[in-house]
PDB file of C-alpha atoms in Angstrom:
ATOM      1  CA  TYR A   1       0.000   0.000   0.000  1.00 83.00           C
ATOM      2  CA  ALA A   2       2.769   2.431   0.925  1.00 81.00           C
ATOM      3  CA  ARG A   3       4.549   1.762  -2.369  1.00 85.00           C
ATOM      4  CA  ARG A   4       1.348   2.249  -4.341  1.00 89.00           C
ATOM      5  CA  ILE A   5       0.596   5.638  -2.772  1.00 87.00           C
ATOM      6  CA  LYS A   6       4.317   6.533  -2.781  1.00 87.00           C
ATOM      7  CA  VAL A   7       4.842   7.137   0.928  1.00 85.00           C
ATOM      8  CA  ASP A   8       7.441   5.763   3.308  1.00 86.00           C
ATOM      9  CA  LYS A   9       6.485   2.314   4.590  1.00 90.00           C
ATOM     10  CA  TRP A  10       7.963   3.109   7.994  1.00 92.00           C
ATOM     11  CA  GLY A  11       5.715   6.171   8.273  1.00 90.00           C
ATOM     12  CA  ILE A  12       2.673   3.972   7.621  1.00 93.00           C
ATOM     13  CA  ALA A  13       4.008   1.466  10.159  1.00 94.00           C
ATOM     14  CA  ASP A  14       4.339   4.261  12.743  1.00 95.00           C
ATOM     15  CA  LEU A  15       0.706   5.248  12.208  1.00 93.00           C
ATOM     16  CA  ALA A  16      -0.432   1.644  12.599  1.00 95.00           C
ATOM     17  CA  ALA A  17       1.754   1.154  15.672  1.00 97.00           C
ATOM     18  CA  CYS A  18       0.239   4.207  17.367  1.00 96.00           C
ATOM     19  CA  ALA A  19      -3.282   2.835  16.861  1.00 96.00           C
ATOM     20  CA  ALA A  20      -2.588  -0.854  17.539  1.00 97.00           C
ATOM     21  CA  PRO A  21      -2.631  -0.641  21.372  1.00 98.00           C
ATOM     22  CA  ILE A  22      -6.329   0.244  21.209  1.00 97.00           C
ATOM     23  CA  GLY A  23      -7.077  -3.055  19.483  1.00 97.00           C
ATOM     24  CA  LEU A  24      -4.764  -4.992  21.785  1.00 96.00           C
ATOM     25  CA  GLY A  25      -6.406  -3.519  24.874  1.00 97.00           C
ATOM     26  CA  LEU A  26      -9.918  -4.211  23.597  1.00 97.00           C
ATOM     27  CA  GLY A  27      -8.912  -7.751  22.676  1.00 96.00           C
ATOM     28  CA  ARG A  28      -7.638  -8.410  26.189  1.00 96.00           C
ATOM     29  CA  LEU A  29     -10.842  -6.980  27.655  1.00 96.00           C
ATOM     30  CA  ALA A  30     -12.776  -9.384  25.410  1.00 97.00           C
ATOM     31  CA  ASN A  31     -10.616 -12.239  26.764  1.00 94.00           C
ATOM     32  CA  PHE A  32     -11.629 -11.169  30.266  1.00 94.00           C
ATOM     33  CA  VAL A  33     -15.343 -10.973  29.437  1.00 94.00           C
ATOM     34  CA  ASN A  34     -15.195 -14.400  27.761  1.00 92.00           C
ATOM     35  CA  GLY A  35     -13.275 -15.925  30.682  1.00 89.00           C
ATOM     36  CA  GLU A  36     -10.319 -16.840  28.453  1.00 89.00           C
ATOM     37  CA  LEU A  37      -6.592 -16.818  29.211  1.00 87.00           C
ATOM     38  CA  TRP A  38      -7.076 -16.527  32.958  1.00 87.00           C
ATOM     39  CA  GLY A  39      -4.211 -16.102  35.327  1.00 91.00           C
ATOM     40  CA  ARG A  40      -2.333 -18.309  37.732  1.00 90.00           C
ATOM     41  CA  ALA A  41      -3.856 -19.234  41.057  1.00 91.00           C
ATOM     42  CA  ALA A  42      -3.637 -16.341  43.518  1.00 92.00           C
ATOM     43  CA  PRO A  43      -5.548 -17.194  46.688  1.00 87.00           C
ATOM     44  CA  ASP A  44      -3.964 -14.347  48.692  1.00 91.00           C
ATOM     45  CA  VAL A  45      -4.595 -11.563  46.162  1.00 92.00           C
ATOM     46  CA  PRO A  46      -7.719  -9.595  47.178  1.00 94.00           C
ATOM     47  CA  TRP A  47      -8.778  -8.873  43.570  1.00 94.00           C
ATOM     48  CA  ALA A  48      -8.308 -12.484  42.391  1.00 94.00           C
ATOM     49  CA  MET A  49     -11.348 -14.020  40.707  1.00 93.00           C
ATOM     50  CA  VAL A  50     -12.807 -17.438  40.119  1.00 94.00           C
ATOM     51  CA  PHE A  51     -13.071 -18.018  36.357  1.00 91.00           C
ATOM     52  CA  PRO A  52     -15.464 -20.495  34.738  1.00 87.00           C
ATOM     53  CA  GLY A  53     -13.340 -23.414  33.613  1.00 83.00           C
ATOM     54  CA  GLY A  54     -10.440 -22.217  35.733  1.00 85.00           C
ATOM     55  CA  GLY A  55     -11.170 -24.400  38.733  1.00 88.00           C
ATOM     56  CA  PRO A  56     -12.377 -23.376  42.185  1.00 92.00           C
ATOM     57  CA  GLU A  57      -9.337 -21.309  43.199  1.00 93.00           C
ATOM     58  CA  PRO A  58      -9.199 -17.541  42.710  1.00 95.00           C
ATOM     59  CA  ARG A  59      -6.868 -16.460  39.923  1.00 94.00           C
ATOM     60  CA  HIS A  60      -5.121 -13.334  38.716  1.00 95.00           C
ATOM     61  CA  PRO A  61      -7.232 -11.402  36.192  1.00 95.00           C
ATOM     62  CA  SER A  62      -4.196 -11.479  33.897  1.00 94.00           C
ATOM     63  CA  GLN A  63      -6.272 -10.306  30.936  1.00 95.00           C
ATOM     64  CA  LEU A  64      -6.822  -6.993  32.745  1.00 96.00           C
ATOM     65  CA  TYR A  65      -3.118  -6.701  33.544  1.00 96.00           C
ATOM     66  CA  GLN A  66      -2.288  -7.233  29.889  1.00 96.00           C
ATOM     67  CA  ALA A  67      -5.025  -4.834  28.746  1.00 97.00           C
ATOM     68  CA  ALA A  68      -3.468  -2.191  30.991  1.00 97.00           C
ATOM     69  CA  LEU A  69       0.097  -2.888  29.807  1.00 97.00           C
ATOM     70  CA  GLU A  70      -0.331  -3.723  26.095  1.00 95.00           C
ATOM     71  CA  GLY A  71      -3.276  -1.398  25.678  1.00 96.00           C
ATOM     72  CA  LEU A  72      -3.430   1.634  27.920  1.00 97.00           C
ATOM     73  CA  LEU A  73       0.213   2.062  28.988  1.00 98.00           C
ATOM     74  CA  LEU A  74       1.612   1.421  25.509  1.00 98.00           C
ATOM     75  CA  LEU A  75      -0.947   3.806  23.997  1.00 98.00           C
ATOM     76  CA  ILE A  76       0.084   6.542  26.447  1.00 98.00           C
ATOM     77  CA  VAL A  77       3.812   5.988  25.823  1.00 97.00           C
ATOM     78  CA  LEU A  78       3.354   6.113  22.045  1.00 97.00           C
ATOM     79  CA  HIS A  79       1.156   9.213  22.292  1.00 97.00           C
ATOM     80  CA  VAL A  80       3.725  11.047  24.395  1.00 97.00           C
ATOM     81  CA  LEU A  81       6.542  10.050  22.016  1.00 97.00           C
ATOM     82  CA  TRP A  82       4.499  10.998  18.944  1.00 96.00           C
ATOM     83  CA  ARG A  83       4.208  14.532  20.292  1.00 95.00           C
ATOM     84  CA  ILE A  84       8.026  14.925  20.176  1.00 94.00           C
ATOM     85  CA  PRO A  85       8.918  16.286  16.702  1.00 92.00           C
ATOM     86  CA  SER A  86      12.410  14.742  16.644  1.00 90.00           C
ATOM     87  CA  ILE A  87      10.851  11.288  17.083  1.00 92.00           C
ATOM     88  CA  ARG A  88       7.956  11.862  14.713  1.00 89.00           C
ATOM     89  CA  THR A  89      10.340  12.882  11.916  1.00 89.00           C
ATOM     90  CA  ARG A  90      12.334   9.632  12.115  1.00 92.00           C
ATOM     91  CA  PRO A  91       9.999   6.988  10.681  1.00 93.00           C
ATOM     92  CA  GLY A  92      10.398   3.658  12.412  1.00 94.00           C
ATOM     93  CA  ILE A  93      11.052   4.814  15.962  1.00 96.00           C
ATOM     94  CA  LEU A  94       7.402   4.597  16.991  1.00 97.00           C
ATOM     95  CA  THR A  95       7.113   1.206  15.296  1.00 97.00           C
ATOM     96  CA  GLY A  96      10.154   0.019  17.223  1.00 97.00           C
ATOM     97  CA  VAL A  97       8.861   1.360  20.527  1.00 98.00           C
ATOM     98  CA  PHE A  98       5.568  -0.426  19.863  1.00 98.00           C
ATOM     99  CA  TRP A  99       7.268  -3.792  19.271  1.00 98.00           C
ATOM    100  CA  VAL A 100       9.624  -3.436  22.242  1.00 98.00           C
ATOM    101  CA  GLY A 101       6.786  -2.275  24.502  1.00 97.00           C
ATOM    102  CA  CYS A 102       4.434  -4.991  23.315  1.00 97.00           C
ATOM    103  CA  GLY A 103       7.087  -7.673  23.838  1.00 97.00           C
ATOM    104  CA  LEU A 104       8.004  -6.437  27.306  1.00 97.00           C
ATOM    105  CA  ALA A 105       4.344  -6.118  28.307  1.00 97.00           C
ATOM    106  CA  ARG A 106       3.709  -9.669  27.154  1.00 94.00           C
ATOM    107  CA  ILE A 107       6.709 -11.022  29.073  1.00 94.00           C
ATOM    108  CA  VAL A 108       5.536  -9.299  32.259  1.00 95.00           C
ATOM    109  CA  GLY A 109       1.904 -10.346  31.750  1.00 93.00           C
ATOM    110  CA  GLU A 110       2.910 -13.975  31.241  1.00 92.00           C
ATOM    111  CA  PHE A 111       4.244 -14.102  34.824  1.00 90.00           C
ATOM    112  CA  PHE A 112       0.622 -13.849  35.965  1.00 92.00           C
ATOM    113  CA  ARG A 113      -1.076 -15.898  33.236  1.00 89.00           C
ATOM    114  CA  GLU A 114      -1.666 -19.630  33.455  1.00 84.00           C
ATOM    115  CA  PRO A 115       0.485 -21.300  30.776  1.00 78.00           C
ATOM    116  CA  ASP A 116      -1.311 -23.174  28.009  1.00 71.00           C
ATOM    117  CA  ALA A 117      -2.243 -26.615  29.319  1.00 68.00           C
ATOM    118  CA  PHE A 118      -0.780 -28.442  26.334  1.00 68.00           C
ATOM    119  CA  MET A 119       2.595 -26.665  26.649  1.00 72.00           C
ATOM    120  CA  GLY A 120       3.138 -25.746  30.261  1.00 71.00           C
ATOM    121  CA  PHE A 121       6.455 -24.134  31.069  1.00 76.00           C
ATOM    122  CA  ILE A 122       9.328 -24.263  28.618  1.00 79.00           C
ATOM    123  CA  GLY A 123      12.969 -24.287  29.773  1.00 75.00           C
ATOM    124  CA  GLY A 124      13.878 -22.208  32.786  1.00 77.00           C
ATOM    125  CA  GLY A 125      10.276 -21.585  33.821  1.00 78.00           C
ATOM    126  CA  ALA A 126       9.542 -19.415  30.788  1.00 85.00           C
ATOM    127  CA  THR A 127       6.291 -19.708  28.869  1.00 84.00           C
ATOM    128  CA  MET A 128       5.916 -19.926  25.112  1.00 86.00           C
ATOM    129  CA  GLY A 129       4.425 -16.416  25.143  1.00 86.00           C
ATOM    130  CA  GLN A 130       7.594 -15.084  26.747  1.00 90.00           C
ATOM    131  CA  LEU A 131       9.848 -16.830  24.257  1.00 90.00           C
ATOM    132  CA  LEU A 132       7.773 -15.623  21.303  1.00 91.00           C
ATOM    133  CA  SER A 133       8.062 -12.068  22.630  1.00 95.00           C
ATOM    134  CA  LEU A 134      11.835 -12.023  22.215  1.00 95.00           C
ATOM    135  CA  PRO A 135      11.757 -11.685  18.384  1.00 97.00           C
ATOM    136  CA  MET A 136       9.260  -8.824  18.784  1.00 97.00           C
ATOM    137  CA  ILE A 137      11.689  -7.017  21.059  1.00 98.00           C
ATOM    138  CA  LEU A 138      14.614  -7.671  18.712  1.00 98.00           C
ATOM    139  CA  PHE A 139      12.651  -6.359  15.721  1.00 97.00           C
ATOM    140  CA  GLY A 140      11.700  -3.280  17.741  1.00 97.00           C
ATOM    141  CA  ILE A 141      15.330  -2.611  18.637  1.00 97.00           C
ATOM    142  CA  TYR A 142      16.282  -3.013  14.968  1.00 97.00           C
ATOM    143  CA  SER A 143      13.521  -0.570  13.926  1.00 96.00           C
ATOM    144  CA  ILE A 144      14.704   2.068  16.389  1.00 96.00           C
ATOM    145  CA  TRP A 145      18.361   1.571  15.431  1.00 95.00           C
ATOM    146  CA  ARG A 146      17.533   1.801  11.711  1.00 93.00           C
ATOM    147  CA  ALA A 147      15.470   4.963  12.222  1.00 92.00           C
ATOM    148  CA  LYS A 148      18.273   6.660  14.123  1.00 86.00           C
ATOM    149  CA  LEU A 149      20.714   6.022  11.252  1.00 84.00           C
ATOM    150  CA  ILE A 150      18.666   7.831   8.625  1.00 79.00           C
ATOM    151  CA  ALA A 151      18.228  11.568   8.294  1.00 69.00           C
ATOM    152  CA  PRO A 152      15.010  12.994   9.740  1.00 73.00           C
ATOM    153  CA  SER A 153      12.186  13.447   7.229  1.00 67.00           C
ATOM    154  CA  ALA A 154      10.665  16.842   6.593  1.00 59.00           C
TER     155      ALA A 154
END
């Protein structure tokens, strides 16, 4: 699309990255409403909840944690950065911040989420979600590095 309308693909990616946290946050809220992807057992946490299909023990509402991190917090960070002209004029920085932020938020959120039953924990107590977040972070770092090497756009 960017090639067809003759605009920088990284500029389009920055626009998409700035809007994506809204969809991520709403998706996590939908997971909460549907009782999907519930958290690990947390009997001593006052806001823990019993989820249908999650057994009788109260669990972390990990979907809400992830909605706050991947949705709200990432949206705020990207909005604040977008308002800085020196960042806005280097296409790719916002895309990179999105991928790094999304990966980090997912790694943190996975500490509270019950691992998939068919996979459990992978080596070292990590979950598959945490391992799959590493390439996102690496791509984000590459995007930021690449954007800093090029001259700012007008």
